[in-house]
PDB file of C-alpha atoms and ligand atoms in Angstrom:
ATOM      1  CA  MET A   2      20.845  41.669  29.945  1.00  0.00           C
ATOM      2  CA  PRO A   3      20.867  41.407  26.159  1.00  0.00           C
ATOM      3  CA  SER A   4      20.537  44.763  24.694  1.00  0.00           C
ATOM      4  CA  ARG A   5      17.507  46.563  23.705  1.00  0.00           C
ATOM      5  CA  GLY A   6      18.718  47.724  20.505  1.00  0.00           C
ATOM      6  CA  PRO A   7      18.690  46.497  16.701  1.00  0.00           C
ATOM      7  CA  ARG A   8      21.163  43.257  16.499  1.00  0.00           C
ATOM      8  CA  LEU A   9      23.671  42.906  13.856  1.00  0.00           C
ATOM      9  CA  CYS A  10      22.961  40.018  11.740  1.00  0.00           C
ATOM     10  CA  GLY A  11      25.649  37.744  10.184  1.00  0.00           C
ATOM     11  CA  CYS A  12      24.782  39.020   6.296  1.00  0.00           C
ATOM     12  CA  GLY A  13      25.258  43.033   7.719  1.00  0.00           C
ATOM     13  CA  HIS A  14      22.072  43.691   8.228  1.00  0.00           C
ATOM     14  CA  ARG A  15      20.277  45.974  11.442  1.00  0.00           C
ATOM     15  CA  VAL A  16      17.510  43.629  12.794  1.00  0.00           C
ATOM     16  CA  PRO A  17      14.926  44.999  15.111  1.00  0.00           C
ATOM     17  CA  PRO A  18      14.949  42.846  18.407  1.00  0.00           C
ATOM     18  CA  GLY A  19      12.650  40.137  18.143  1.00  0.00           C
ATOM     19  CA  ALA A  20      12.228  40.419  14.495  1.00  0.00           C
ATOM     20  CA  ARG A  21      14.068  38.047  11.828  1.00  0.00           C
ATOM     21  CA  CYS A  22      16.154  39.266   9.161  1.00  0.00           C
ATOM     22  CA  ALA A  23      15.248  38.860   5.842  1.00  0.00           C
ATOM     23  CA  CYS A  24      17.937  36.425   5.243  1.00  0.00           C
ATOM     24  CA  GLU A  25      16.988  34.117   7.826  1.00  0.00           C
ATOM     25  CA  ARG A  26      13.085  34.021   6.526  1.00  0.00           C
ATOM     26  CA  LYS A  27      14.657  32.981   3.197  1.00  0.00           C
ATOM     27  CA  ARG A  28      16.939  30.656   4.698  1.00  0.00           C
ATOM     28  CA  ALA A  29      13.693  29.375   6.474  1.00  0.00           C
ATOM     29  CA  ALA A  30      11.504  29.318   3.424  1.00  0.00           C
ATOM     30  CA  GLU A  31      13.973  27.518   1.295  1.00  0.00           C
ATOM     31  CA  ARG A  32      14.460  24.791   4.050  1.00  0.00           C
ATOM     32  CA  LYS A  33      10.640  24.181   4.101  1.00  0.00           C
ATOM     33  CA  ALA A  34      10.652  24.051   0.050  1.00  0.00           C
ATOM     34  CA  ARG A  35      13.127  21.710   0.238  1.00  0.00           C
ATOM     35  CA  PHE A  36      11.217  19.412   3.004  1.00  0.00           C
ATOM     36  CA  ASP A  37       8.243  20.008   1.150  1.00  0.00           C
ATOM     37  CA  LYS A  38       9.400  18.657  -2.001  1.00  0.00           C
ATOM     38  CA  THR A  39      10.897  15.402  -0.585  1.00  0.00           C
ATOM     39  CA  ARG A  40       7.885  14.928   1.881  1.00  0.00           C
ATOM     40  CA  PRO A  41       4.904  13.465  -0.283  1.00  0.00           C
ATOM     41  CA  ASN A  42       7.722  11.418  -1.892  1.00  0.00           C
ATOM     42  CA  SER A  43       7.892   7.518  -2.556  1.00  0.00           C
ATOM     43  CA  SER A  44       8.516   6.057   0.996  1.00  0.00           C
ATOM     44  CA  ALA A  45       5.123   7.444   2.401  1.00  0.00           C
ATOM     45  CA  ARG A  46       3.551   5.052  -0.003  1.00  0.00           C
ATOM     46  CA  GLY A  47       5.769   1.736   1.112  1.00  0.00           C
ATOM     47  CA  TYR A  48       8.342   2.511  -1.752  1.00  0.00           C
ATOM     48  CA  ASP A  49      11.581   3.286   0.099  1.00  0.00           C
ATOM     49  CA  ARG A  50      15.182   2.364  -0.806  1.00  0.00           C
ATOM     50  CA  GLY A  51      14.564  -0.955   0.789  1.00  0.00           C
ATOM     51  CA  TRP A  52      11.803  -1.770  -1.941  1.00  0.00           C
ATOM     52  CA  GLU A  53      14.401  -0.429  -4.836  1.00  0.00           C
ATOM     53  CA  LYS A  54      16.770  -3.034  -3.781  1.00  0.00           C
ATOM     54  CA  ALA A  55      14.372  -5.510  -3.368  1.00  0.00           C
ATOM     55  CA  ARG A  56      12.512  -5.152  -6.620  1.00  0.00           C
ATOM     56  CA  ARG A  57      16.147  -4.964  -8.260  1.00  0.00           C
ATOM     57  CA  VAL A  58      16.711  -8.641  -6.832  1.00  0.00           C
ATOM     58  CA  PHE A  59      13.138 -10.139  -7.169  1.00  0.00           C
ATOM     59  CA  LEU A  60      13.555  -8.812 -11.092  1.00  0.00           C
ATOM     60  CA  LYS A  61      16.910 -10.192 -11.483  1.00  0.00           C
ATOM     61  CA  THR A  62      15.312 -13.474 -10.320  1.00  0.00           C
ATOM     62  CA  HIS A  63      11.993 -13.442 -12.410  1.00  0.00           C
ATOM     63  CA  PRO A  64      13.337 -11.695 -15.492  1.00  0.00           C
ATOM     64  CA  VAL A  65      10.065 -12.420 -17.325  1.00  0.00           C
ATOM     65  CA  CYS A  66       6.819 -11.203 -17.680  1.00  0.00           C
ATOM     66  CA  ARG A  67       4.004 -13.634 -16.018  1.00  0.00           C
ATOM     67  CA  ARG A  68       1.617 -12.972 -18.550  1.00  0.00           C
ATOM     68  CA  CYS A  69       3.097 -11.900 -21.846  1.00  0.00           C
ATOM     69  CA  GLY A  70       7.053 -13.402 -21.452  1.00  0.00           C
ATOM     70  CA  ALA A  71       8.456  -9.920 -22.122  1.00  0.00           C
ATOM     71  CA  ARG A  72      11.004  -8.609 -20.255  1.00  0.00           C
ATOM     72  CA  ALA A  73       9.459  -7.819 -16.841  1.00  0.00           C
ATOM     73  CA  THR A  74      10.120  -4.252 -15.501  1.00  0.00           C
ATOM     74  CA  VAL A  75       7.523  -3.749 -12.840  1.00  0.00           C
ATOM     75  CA  VAL A  76       6.982  -6.307  -9.624  1.00  0.00           C
ATOM     76  CA  ASP A  77       3.369  -6.466  -8.980  1.00  0.00           C
ATOM     77  CA  HIS A  78       1.311  -7.009  -5.676  1.00  0.00           C
ATOM     78  CA  ILE A  79      -0.511  -9.882  -7.114  1.00  0.00           C
ATOM     79  CA  LYS A  80      -3.062  -8.689  -3.876  1.00  0.00           C
ATOM     80  CA  PRO A  81      -3.223  -5.046  -3.564  1.00  0.00           C
ATOM     81  CA  HIS A  82      -1.398  -3.623  -0.583  1.00  0.00           C
ATOM     82  CA  LYS A  83      -3.133  -0.706   0.187  1.00  0.00           C
ATOM     83  CA  GLY A  84      -0.123   0.554   2.705  1.00  0.00           C
ATOM     84  CA  ASP A  85      -0.462  -3.034   4.591  1.00  0.00           C
ATOM     85  CA  ARG A  86       3.536  -3.468   4.860  1.00  0.00           C
ATOM     86  CA  SER A  87       2.984  -7.305   5.786  1.00  0.00           C
ATOM     87  CA  VAL A  88       1.057  -7.611   2.301  1.00  0.00           C
ATOM     88  CA  PHE A  89       3.676  -5.497   0.605  1.00  0.00           C
ATOM     89  CA  TRP A  90       6.764  -7.183   1.581  1.00  0.00           C
ATOM     90  CA  ASP A  91       5.144 -10.990   1.364  1.00  0.00           C
ATOM     91  CA  ARG A  92       7.175 -12.237  -1.923  1.00  0.00           C
ATOM     92  CA  LYS A  93       4.682 -14.806  -2.610  1.00  0.00           C
ATOM     93  CA  ASN A  94       2.321 -11.782  -3.055  1.00  0.00           C
ATOM     94  CA  TRP A  95       4.328 -10.471  -5.714  1.00  0.00           C
ATOM     95  CA  GLN A  96       4.854 -11.262  -9.505  1.00  0.00           C
ATOM     96  CA  PRO A  97       6.767  -9.887 -12.526  1.00  0.00           C
ATOM     97  CA  LEU A  98       5.247  -8.214 -15.526  1.00  0.00           C
ATOM     98  CA  CYS A  99       5.982  -5.978 -17.744  1.00  0.00           C
ATOM     99  CA  THR A 100       5.438  -2.121 -18.115  1.00  0.00           C
ATOM    100  CA  PRO A 101       2.040  -2.758 -20.705  1.00  0.00           C
ATOM    101  CA  CYS A 102       0.942  -5.693 -18.827  1.00  0.00           C
ATOM    102  CA  HIS A 103       0.990  -4.189 -15.292  1.00  0.00           C
ATOM    103  CA  SER A 104      -0.869  -0.927 -16.426  1.00  0.00           C
ATOM    104  CA  GLY A 105      -3.459  -3.434 -18.017  1.00  0.00           C
ATOM    105  CA  ALA A 106      -4.026  -5.394 -14.946  1.00  0.00           C
ATOM    106  CA  LYS A 107      -4.293  -2.276 -13.206  1.00  0.00           C
ATOM    107  CA  GLN A 108      -6.675  -0.487 -14.928  1.00  0.00           C
ATOM    108  CA  ARG A 109      -8.880  -3.711 -14.895  1.00  0.00           C
ATOM    109  CA  GLU A 110      -8.363  -3.763 -11.458  1.00  0.00           C
ATOM    110  CA  GLU A 111      -9.549  -0.239 -11.078  1.00  0.00           C
ATOM    111  CA  ARG A 112     -12.911  -0.938 -13.148  1.00  0.00           C
ATOM    112  CA  ARG A 113     -13.504  -3.845 -10.907  1.00  0.00           C
ATOM    113  CA  ASN A 114     -13.428  -1.652  -7.990  1.00  0.00           C
ATOM    114  CA  MET A 115     -15.716   0.759  -9.376  1.00  0.00           C
ATOM    115  CA  GLU A 116     -18.066  -2.007 -10.359  1.00  0.00           C
ATOM    116  CA  ARG A 117     -18.054  -3.228  -7.047  1.00  0.00           C
ATOM    117  CA  THR A 118     -18.548   0.315  -5.440  1.00  0.00           C
TER     118      THR A 118
HETATM  119 ZN1   ZN B  25      20.483  38.799   7.601  1.00  0.00          ZN
HETATM  120 ZN1   ZN B  26       3.306  -8.429 -20.344  1.00  0.00          ZN
END
């Protein structure tokens, strides 16, 4: 039988039976905060480390923006992948763009979508 008295936490506090010490609650909160910070990251949208590497390789072999000829910094999906992994990873669906062309293309696309709906 475990004792029913308060236990002694590693931090030196006495903790009532069934309760958690303040230091344990704090640690748990910190763990949760760290987890929350990393959770809604880019990998949720399909942009994981594999993508980062594939993007670099693609830009090395396609260094020029397809629209204006400037240095390409963005791999754009010609057809929006909308989270579809097979569309996302289809290299025939990739094009090198510079940042201004990329944001311009996306804005036009969003306008088109708005007109359709
Ligand atoms: Zn403690
Ligand atoms: Zn461009």
